[in-house]
Short mmCIF file of C-alpha atoms in Angstrom, two decimals:
data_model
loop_
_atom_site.label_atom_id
_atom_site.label_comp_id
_atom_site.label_asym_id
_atom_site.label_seq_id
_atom_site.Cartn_x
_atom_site.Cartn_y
_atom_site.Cartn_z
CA UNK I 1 67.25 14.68 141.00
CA UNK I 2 66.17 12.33 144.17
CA UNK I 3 65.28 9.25 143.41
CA UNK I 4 63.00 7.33 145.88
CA UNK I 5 62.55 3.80 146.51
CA UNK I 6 59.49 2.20 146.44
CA UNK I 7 58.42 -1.46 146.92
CA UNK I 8 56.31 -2.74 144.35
CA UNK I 9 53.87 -5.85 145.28
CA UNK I 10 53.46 -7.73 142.11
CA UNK I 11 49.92 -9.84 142.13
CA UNK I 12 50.73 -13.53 143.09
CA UNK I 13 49.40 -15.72 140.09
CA UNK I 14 46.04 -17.46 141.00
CA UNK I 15 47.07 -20.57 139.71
CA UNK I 16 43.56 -22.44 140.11
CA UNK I 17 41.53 -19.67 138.28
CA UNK I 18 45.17 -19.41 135.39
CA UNK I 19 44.35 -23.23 135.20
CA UNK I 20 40.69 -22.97 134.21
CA UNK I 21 41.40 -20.51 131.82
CA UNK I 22 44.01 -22.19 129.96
CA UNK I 23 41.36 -25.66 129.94
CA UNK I 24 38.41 -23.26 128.65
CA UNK I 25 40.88 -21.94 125.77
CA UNK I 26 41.83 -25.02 124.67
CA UNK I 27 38.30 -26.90 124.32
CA UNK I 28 37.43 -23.01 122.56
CA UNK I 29 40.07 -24.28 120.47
CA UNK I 30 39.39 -27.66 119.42
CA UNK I 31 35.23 -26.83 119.40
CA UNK I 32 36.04 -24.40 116.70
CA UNK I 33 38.36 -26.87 114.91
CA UNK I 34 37.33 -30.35 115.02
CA UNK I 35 34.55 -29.66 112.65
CA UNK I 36 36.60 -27.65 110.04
CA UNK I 37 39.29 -29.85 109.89
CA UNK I 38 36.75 -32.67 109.20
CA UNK I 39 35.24 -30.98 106.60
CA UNK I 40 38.84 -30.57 105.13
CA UNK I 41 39.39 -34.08 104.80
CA UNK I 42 35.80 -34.91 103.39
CA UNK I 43 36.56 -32.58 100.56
CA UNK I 44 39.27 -34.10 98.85
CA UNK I 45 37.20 -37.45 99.49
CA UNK I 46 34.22 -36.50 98.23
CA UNK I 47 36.17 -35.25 95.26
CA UNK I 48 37.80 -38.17 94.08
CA UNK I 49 34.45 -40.21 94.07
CA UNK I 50 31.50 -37.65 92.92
CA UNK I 51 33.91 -34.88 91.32
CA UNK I 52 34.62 -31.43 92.65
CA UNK I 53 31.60 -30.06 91.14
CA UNK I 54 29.37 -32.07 93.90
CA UNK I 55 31.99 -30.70 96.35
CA UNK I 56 31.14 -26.94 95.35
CA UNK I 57 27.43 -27.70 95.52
CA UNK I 58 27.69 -29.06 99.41
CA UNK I 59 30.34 -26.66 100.48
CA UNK I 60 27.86 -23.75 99.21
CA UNK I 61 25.06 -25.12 101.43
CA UNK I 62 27.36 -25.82 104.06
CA UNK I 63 28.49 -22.11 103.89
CA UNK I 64 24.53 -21.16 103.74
CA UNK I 65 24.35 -22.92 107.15
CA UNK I 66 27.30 -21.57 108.80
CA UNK I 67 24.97 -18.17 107.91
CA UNK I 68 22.35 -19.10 109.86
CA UNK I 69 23.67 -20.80 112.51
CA UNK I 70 26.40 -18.16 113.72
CA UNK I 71 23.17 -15.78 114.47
CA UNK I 72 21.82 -19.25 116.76
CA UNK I 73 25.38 -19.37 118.21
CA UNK I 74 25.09 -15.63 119.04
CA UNK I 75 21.39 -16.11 120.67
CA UNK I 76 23.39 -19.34 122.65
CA UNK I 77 26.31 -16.95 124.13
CA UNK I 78 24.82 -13.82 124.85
CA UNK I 79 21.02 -14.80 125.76
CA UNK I 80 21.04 -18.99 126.61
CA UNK I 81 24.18 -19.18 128.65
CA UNK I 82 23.89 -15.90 131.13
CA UNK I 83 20.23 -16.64 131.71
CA UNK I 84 21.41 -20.24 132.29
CA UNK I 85 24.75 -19.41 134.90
CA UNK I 86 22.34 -17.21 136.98
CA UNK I 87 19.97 -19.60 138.26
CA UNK I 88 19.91 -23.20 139.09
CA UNK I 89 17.86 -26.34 139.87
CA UNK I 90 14.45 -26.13 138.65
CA UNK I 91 14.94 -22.18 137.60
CA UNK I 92 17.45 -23.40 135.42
CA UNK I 93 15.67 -26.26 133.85
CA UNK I 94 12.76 -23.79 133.15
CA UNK I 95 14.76 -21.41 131.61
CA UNK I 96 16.25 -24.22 129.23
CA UNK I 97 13.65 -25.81 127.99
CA UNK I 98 11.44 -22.09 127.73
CA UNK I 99 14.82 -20.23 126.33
CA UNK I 100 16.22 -23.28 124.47
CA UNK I 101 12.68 -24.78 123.04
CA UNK I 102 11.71 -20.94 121.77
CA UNK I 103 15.38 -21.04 120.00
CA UNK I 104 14.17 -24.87 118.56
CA UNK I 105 10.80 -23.24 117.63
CA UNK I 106 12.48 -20.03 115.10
CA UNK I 107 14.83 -22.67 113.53
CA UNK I 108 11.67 -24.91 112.58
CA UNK I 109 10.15 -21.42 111.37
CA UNK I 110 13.34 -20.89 109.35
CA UNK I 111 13.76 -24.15 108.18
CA UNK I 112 10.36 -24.44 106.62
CA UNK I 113 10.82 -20.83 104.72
CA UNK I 114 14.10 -22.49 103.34
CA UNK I 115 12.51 -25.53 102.24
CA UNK I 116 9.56 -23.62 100.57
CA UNK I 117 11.93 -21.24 98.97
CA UNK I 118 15.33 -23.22 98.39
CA UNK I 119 15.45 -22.73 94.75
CA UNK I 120 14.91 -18.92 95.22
CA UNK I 121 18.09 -18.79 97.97
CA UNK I 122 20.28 -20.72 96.06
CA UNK I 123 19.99 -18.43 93.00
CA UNK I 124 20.31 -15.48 94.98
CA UNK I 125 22.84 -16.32 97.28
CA UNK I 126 24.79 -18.22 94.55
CA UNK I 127 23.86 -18.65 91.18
CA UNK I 128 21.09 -20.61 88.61
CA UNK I 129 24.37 -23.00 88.45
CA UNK I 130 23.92 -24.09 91.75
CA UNK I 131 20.42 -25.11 91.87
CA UNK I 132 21.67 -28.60 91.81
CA UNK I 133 22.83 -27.90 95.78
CA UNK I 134 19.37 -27.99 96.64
CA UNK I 135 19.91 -31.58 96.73
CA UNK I 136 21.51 -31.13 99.76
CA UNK I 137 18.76 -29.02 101.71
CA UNK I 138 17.05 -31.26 103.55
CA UNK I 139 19.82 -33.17 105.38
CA UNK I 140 21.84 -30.35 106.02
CA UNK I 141 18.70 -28.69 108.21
CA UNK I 142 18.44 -32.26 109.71
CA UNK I 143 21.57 -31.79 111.00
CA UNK I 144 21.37 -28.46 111.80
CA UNK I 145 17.87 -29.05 113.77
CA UNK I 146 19.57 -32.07 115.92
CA UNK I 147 22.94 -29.69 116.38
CA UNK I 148 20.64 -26.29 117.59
CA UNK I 149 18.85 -28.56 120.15
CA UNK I 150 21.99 -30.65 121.03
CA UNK I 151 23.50 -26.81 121.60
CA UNK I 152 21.07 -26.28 124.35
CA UNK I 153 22.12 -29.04 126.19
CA UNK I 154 25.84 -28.65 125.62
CA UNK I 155 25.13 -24.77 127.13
CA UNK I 156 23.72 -26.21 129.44
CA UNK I 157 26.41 -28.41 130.78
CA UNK I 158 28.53 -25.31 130.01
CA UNK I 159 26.61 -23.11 133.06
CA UNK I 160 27.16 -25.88 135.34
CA UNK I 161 30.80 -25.49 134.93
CA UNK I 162 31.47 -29.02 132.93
CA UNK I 163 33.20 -27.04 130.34
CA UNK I 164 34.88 -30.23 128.40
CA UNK I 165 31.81 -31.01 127.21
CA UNK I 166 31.59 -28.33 124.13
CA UNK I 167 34.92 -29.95 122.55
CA UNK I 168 33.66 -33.33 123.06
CA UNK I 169 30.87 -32.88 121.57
CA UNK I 170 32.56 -31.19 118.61
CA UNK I 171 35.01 -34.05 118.71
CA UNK I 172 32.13 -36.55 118.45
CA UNK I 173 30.70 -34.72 115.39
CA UNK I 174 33.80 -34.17 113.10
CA UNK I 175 34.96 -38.35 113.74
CA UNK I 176 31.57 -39.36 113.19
CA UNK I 177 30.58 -37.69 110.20
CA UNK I 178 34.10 -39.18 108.73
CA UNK I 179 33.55 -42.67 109.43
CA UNK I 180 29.77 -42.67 108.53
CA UNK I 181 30.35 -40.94 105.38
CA UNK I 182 32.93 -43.57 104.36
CA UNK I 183 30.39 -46.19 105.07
CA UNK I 184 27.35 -44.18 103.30
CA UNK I 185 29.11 -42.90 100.33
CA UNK I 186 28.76 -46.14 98.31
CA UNK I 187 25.13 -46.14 98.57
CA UNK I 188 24.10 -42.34 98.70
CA UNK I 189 26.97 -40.97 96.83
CA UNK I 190 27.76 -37.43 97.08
CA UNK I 191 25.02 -37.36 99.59
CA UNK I 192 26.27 -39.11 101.71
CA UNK I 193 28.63 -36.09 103.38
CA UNK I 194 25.33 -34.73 104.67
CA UNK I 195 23.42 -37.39 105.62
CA UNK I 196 26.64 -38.85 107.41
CA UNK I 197 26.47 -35.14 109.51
CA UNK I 198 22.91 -35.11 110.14
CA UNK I 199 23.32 -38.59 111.73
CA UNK I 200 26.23 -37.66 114.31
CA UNK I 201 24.18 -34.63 115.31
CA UNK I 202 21.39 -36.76 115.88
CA UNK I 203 23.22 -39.55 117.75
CA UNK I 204 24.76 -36.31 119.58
CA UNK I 205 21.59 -35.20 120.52
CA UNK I 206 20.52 -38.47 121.83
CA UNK I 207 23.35 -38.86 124.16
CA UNK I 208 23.49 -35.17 125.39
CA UNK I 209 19.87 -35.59 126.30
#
């Protein structure tokens, strides 16, 4: 047997572009965690003062709007954000508020059919037992109306390269929600989880815009 030497050229490490990646990963990271963990602690709260029933009855609407809004957050990635990264100045701006309001517009549409037909959902997705969750309806789609259109700005942002942005905003959300609910709960009771959430995604909104 004759063995040959070669010389292998290994790729030299982009460091800038390794560097970008690594910061991308880790706001993917805590964007997809801040909320979850908040929701983790609110539980055991919300618990101990309204009773675990009242917990079952917003975790099942919370679960409803997860549903709904991982089909927006597809729409976002694979529609919003490409259209978005390929243009720029006023292209851009057009596409956002054409792309991004027509998004707005089918959540309104959806929102309304859920509101007209809550009890129906709830006993089909659920069960007659949890027909008190409809309670929690209307503030949830508050909150997810303020987060959808808060979305389009944070994609937004996102195309332009400030890519921080999507875990600060997720950041803002999950302490928000905890320290408004701990000021709301005396008053709206087991309520108060949602409306605490549909006021940091409006306050969210506000600022993004």
């Amino acid at each position: 047997l004759v063995f040959t030497r070669t010389s292998l050229s290994l790729p030299r490490p982009r460091w800038p572009q390794m560097a970008a990646l690594l910061k991308f990963a880790a706001v993917m990271v805590i964007a997809a965690t801040a909320v979850p963990l908040a929701q983790l602690y609110l539980r055991p709260q919300l618990a101990g003062s309204d009773g675990w029933a009242q917990v079952g009855y917003w975790q099942a609407i919370s679960r409803l709007s997860d549903a709904y809004m991982q089909v927006f957050g597809v729409l976002f990635i694979n529609l919003l954000l490409p259209r978005l990264a390929a243009t720029s100045g006023r292209a851009r701006t057009t596409v956002l508020l054409q792309l991004g309001g027509s998004y707005i517009g089918l959540f309104l549409l959806g929102a309304a059919g859920l509101l007209v037909l809550q009890n129906v959902v709830v006993r089909v997705a659920f069960s007659p037992e949890f027909a008190p969750a409809t309670a929690f309806i209307p503030a949830q789609l508050t909150a997810d109306f303020a987060k959808i259109a808060a979305l389009v700005f944070i994609y937004y942002f996102l195309a332009r390269g400030t890519v921080w942005i999507q875990g600060a905003a997720e950041l803002f959300q999950a302490g928000a929600t905890i320290a408004l609910y701990l000021v709301l709960q005396p008053a709206l009771g087991p309520l108060g989880v949602v409306v605490a959430q549909a006021i940091a995604c409006v306050v969210l909104l506000l600022a993004l815009a």
